[in-house]
Coordinates of C-alpha atoms in Angstrom, one line a residue:
Chain A
S987 CA 206.2 68.0 122.4
Q988 CA 207.8 68.4 119.1
Q989 CA 207.2 71.8 117.6
G990 CA 207.9 73.4 114.3
E991 CA 208.7 77.1 114.2
E992 CA 209.4 78.8 110.9
D993 CA 211.4 81.8 110.1
P994 CA 211.1 84.3 108.7
Q995 CA 207.5 85.1 109.5
A996 CA 207.2 86.9 106.2
L997 CA 209.3 87.0 103.0
S998 CA 208.9 89.3 100.0
I999 CA 210.9 88.5 96.8
Q1000 CA 210.7 89.2 93.1
E1001 CA 209.8 86.6 90.5
G1002 CA 212.8 84.5 89.6
E1003 CA 214.5 84.8 92.9
N1004 CA 214.9 81.9 95.3
A1005 CA 213.0 81.8 98.5
T1006 CA 214.4 80.0 101.6
M1007 CA 212.3 79.3 104.6
N1008 CA 213.6 77.6 107.8
C1009 CA 212.0 75.6 110.5
S1010 CA 213.2 74.5 113.9
Y1011 CA 211.7 72.0 116.3
K1012 CA 212.4 70.8 119.7
T1013 CA 212.2 67.1 120.1
S1014 CA 213.1 64.0 118.1
I1015 CA 210.9 63.3 115.1
N1016 CA 210.0 60.6 112.6
N1017 CA 209.4 62.9 109.8
L1018 CA 209.0 66.6 108.8
Q1019 CA 206.5 67.7 106.2
W1020 CA 206.0 71.1 104.4
Y1021 CA 202.6 72.3 103.5
R1022 CA 201.4 75.2 101.6
Q1023 CA 198.3 77.2 102.2
N1024 CA 196.8 79.9 99.9
S1025 CA 195.0 82.6 101.7
G1026 CA 192.0 81.1 103.6
R1027 CA 192.3 77.8 101.7
G1028 CA 193.2 74.3 102.5
L1029 CA 196.6 72.8 103.2
V1030 CA 198.5 71.3 100.2
H1031 CA 201.2 68.8 101.0
L1032 CA 204.5 69.7 99.4
I1033 CA 207.1 67.3 100.5
L1034 CA 208.0 64.9 103.4
I1035 CA 211.5 64.2 104.6
R1036 CA 212.2 61.3 107.0
S1037 CA 214.5 61.6 109.9
N1038 CA 217.1 59.5 108.3
E1039 CA 217.2 61.6 105.2
R1040 CA 219.2 64.8 104.7
E1041 CA 217.9 66.2 101.5
K1042 CA 215.0 65.8 99.1
H1043 CA 213.9 67.4 95.9
S1044 CA 210.6 67.8 94.2
G1045 CA 210.5 70.0 91.1
R1046 CA 211.5 73.5 92.2
L1047 CA 211.5 72.5 95.9
R1048 CA 214.5 71.4 97.9
V1049 CA 214.2 70.4 101.5
T1050 CA 217.0 69.7 103.9
L1051 CA 216.9 68.2 107.3
D1052 CA 219.6 68.5 110.0
T1053 CA 218.5 66.4 112.9
S1054 CA 221.5 67.4 115.0
K1055 CA 220.4 71.0 114.9
K1056 CA 216.7 70.1 114.8
S1057 CA 216.1 72.2 111.8
S1058 CA 214.9 72.1 108.2
S1059 CA 214.8 74.4 105.3
L1060 CA 212.6 74.7 102.3
L1061 CA 214.0 76.3 99.2
I1062 CA 211.9 77.3 96.3
T1063 CA 213.9 78.0 93.2
A1064 CA 213.0 80.4 90.4
S1065 CA 209.9 81.6 92.3
R1066 CA 206.7 82.6 90.5
A1067 CA 203.9 84.9 91.5
A1068 CA 201.8 81.8 91.9
D1069 CA 204.1 80.6 94.7
T1070 CA 202.6 83.4 96.9
A1071 CA 201.2 81.6 99.9
S1072 CA 201.9 80.7 103.5
Y1073 CA 204.3 77.8 104.0
F1074 CA 204.2 75.6 107.2
C1075 CA 206.4 72.9 108.4
A1076 CA 204.9 70.1 110.5
T1077 CA 206.7 67.5 112.5
G1078 CA 205.5 64.0 113.0
G1079 CA 206.5 61.9 115.9
H1080 CA 207.8 58.3 116.1
S1081 CA 204.6 56.7 114.7
G1082 CA 203.8 57.0 111.0
Y1083 CA 200.3 57.7 112.1
S1084 CA 201.1 60.3 114.6
T1085 CA 199.6 63.7 114.7
L1086 CA 201.4 66.6 113.2
T1087 CA 202.6 69.6 115.1
F1088 CA 202.6 72.7 112.9
G1089 CA 204.6 75.9 113.1
K1090 CA 203.2 79.4 112.6
G1091 CA 204.3 79.5 109.0
T1092 CA 206.1 81.8 106.7
M1093 CA 204.0 84.1 104.5
L1094 CA 205.8 84.3 101.0
L1095 CA 204.9 87.1 98.7
V1096 CA 206.4 86.9 95.2
S1097 CA 206.0 90.0 93.2
P1098 CA 205.9 90.0 89.3
Chain B
E1221 CA 194.3 62.1 92.5
P1222 CA 191.8 61.3 95.2
E1223 CA 191.0 64.1 97.6
V1224 CA 189.6 64.7 101.1
T1225 CA 186.4 66.7 100.8
Q1226 CA 184.7 68.7 103.5
T1227 CA 181.2 70.2 103.8
P1228 CA 180.1 72.9 104.2
S1229 CA 182.8 75.2 103.2
H1230 CA 181.5 77.9 105.5
Q1231 CA 179.2 77.5 108.5
V1232 CA 177.8 80.4 110.5
T1233 CA 176.0 79.6 113.7
Q1234 CA 174.9 81.3 116.9
M1235 CA 176.7 80.8 120.2
G1236 CA 175.3 77.8 122.0
Q1237 CA 174.1 76.0 118.9
E1238 CA 175.3 72.5 117.9
V1239 CA 177.3 72.1 114.6
I1240 CA 178.3 69.1 112.7
L1241 CA 181.3 69.4 110.3
R1242 CA 181.5 66.7 107.7
C1243 CA 184.4 65.1 106.0
V1244 CA 184.8 62.4 103.4
P1245 CA 188.3 61.0 103.7
I1246 CA 190.1 59.3 100.8
S1247 CA 188.3 56.0 100.3
N1248 CA 190.8 53.4 101.3
H1249 CA 192.4 55.5 104.2
L1250 CA 192.3 54.2 107.7
Y1251 CA 193.4 57.0 110.0
F1252 CA 191.5 60.2 110.2
Y1253 CA 192.3 63.5 111.9
W1254 CA 190.6 66.8 112.8
Y1255 CA 192.7 70.0 113.1
R1256 CA 191.7 73.6 113.5
Q1257 CA 193.3 76.9 112.6
I1258 CA 192.2 80.0 114.4
L1259 CA 192.6 83.0 112.1
G1260 CA 196.2 84.1 112.0
Q1261 CA 197.4 81.2 114.2
K1262 CA 199.0 77.9 113.7
V1263 CA 197.2 74.7 112.8
E1264 CA 196.4 72.7 116.0
F1265 CA 195.6 69.0 116.3
L1266 CA 192.2 68.1 117.8
V1267 CA 191.7 64.4 117.5
S1268 CA 192.7 61.3 115.6
F1269 CA 190.5 58.3 114.9
Y1270 CA 191.2 54.8 114.0
N1271 CA 189.3 51.6 113.9
N1272 CA 186.1 53.4 115.0
E1273 CA 187.6 54.9 118.1
I1274 CA 189.6 57.9 119.2
S1275 CA 193.4 57.2 119.1
E1276 CA 194.5 60.5 120.5
K1277 CA 193.1 63.8 121.4
S1278 CA 194.4 67.2 122.4
E1279 CA 193.4 69.3 125.4
I1280 CA 191.3 71.4 123.0
F1281 CA 189.1 68.4 122.3
D1282 CA 186.9 68.6 125.4
D1283 CA 183.5 67.2 126.2
Q1284 CA 181.9 69.7 123.8
F1285 CA 183.5 67.9 120.9
S1286 CA 182.8 64.4 119.5
V1287 CA 183.7 62.5 116.3
E1288 CA 181.9 59.8 114.6
R1289 CA 182.2 57.7 111.5
P1290 CA 178.6 56.9 110.9
D1291 CA 179.0 55.0 107.7
G1292 CA 181.8 53.8 105.5
S1293 CA 182.6 57.1 104.0
N1294 CA 181.8 60.1 106.3
F1295 CA 183.8 61.3 109.2
T1296 CA 182.1 64.0 111.3
L1297 CA 183.1 66.5 114.0
K1298 CA 180.3 67.6 116.3
I1299 CA 180.5 70.6 118.5
R1300 CA 177.6 70.4 121.0
S1301 CA 177.3 74.0 122.2
T1302 CA 179.5 76.4 120.2
K1303 CA 181.4 79.2 121.8
L1304 CA 182.8 82.3 120.2
E1305 CA 186.3 80.9 120.5
D1306 CA 185.4 77.9 118.4
S1307 CA 185.4 80.2 115.4
A1308 CA 188.2 78.8 113.2
M1309 CA 188.9 76.8 110.1
Y1310 CA 188.5 73.1 110.7
F1311 CA 190.5 70.7 108.6
C1312 CA 190.0 67.0 108.2
A1313 CA 192.9 64.8 107.2
S1314 CA 193.4 61.1 106.4
I1315 CA 196.3 58.7 106.0
L1316 CA 196.9 55.3 104.6
P1317 CA 199.3 53.3 106.7
G1318 CA 201.5 50.7 105.1
Q1319 CA 202.1 52.5 101.8
V1320 CA 205.1 54.3 100.5
R1321 CA 203.7 57.6 101.5
A1322 CA 202.1 56.3 104.7
D1323 CA 203.2 59.3 106.7
T1324 CA 201.7 61.9 104.4
Q1325 CA 198.5 63.4 105.8
Y1326 CA 196.1 64.5 103.1
F1327 CA 194.1 67.5 104.1
G1328 CA 190.7 68.6 103.0
P1329 CA 190.0 72.2 102.0
G1330 CA 188.5 73.0 105.4
T1331 CA 185.3 74.3 106.8
R1332 CA 185.3 77.9 108.0
L1333 CA 183.1 78.1 111.2
T1334 CA 181.9 81.4 112.4
V1335 CA 180.2 81.6 115.8
L1336 CA 178.2 84.8 116.4

């Protein structure tokens, strides 16, 4: 089954720096989504990139997708302390309604 | 923006007891999902539901689990006889097919289930 796996597992940076998180998966996908989770809270959808797209932007977020390498990256530019959270990639199969397979996530700590 | 809501936010129960977790998906959404996240682990798919029946379920979703859409708004997950290993955060999600953002699953805030 498709499976997202993020690296690094944890990332600690200073405010203003950029944070890059990577995700790899195993099988073909329809889309890949990034979610954010503050400690013990719900999942907030950040961005979706489809298999025929290579890059998407949303505010300070930039997501790339390389289907040949089965990998994606999430870049947060000019990070803020409020960006501190866990970030998960989730892959969706060939149906738009298909279930999501999540990775273990990257825990990002942004220090003031 | 409309949100998925879940109640309760935290449920504590004794092993062997039945629990019902409730979700109100976004009103015009058509596909509904339950996922769970054991503390410190990845989010895992449990079940999807469409047109009043289960579309897909994972190996986790055994006979102890059931889902129901009892009315036009609520979507429930029932665990008949809870086990210690059912302790987790349970997330409901919904999706509206046919729209620009059809693939985006909107998640609720979760119910933390603690089985003692």
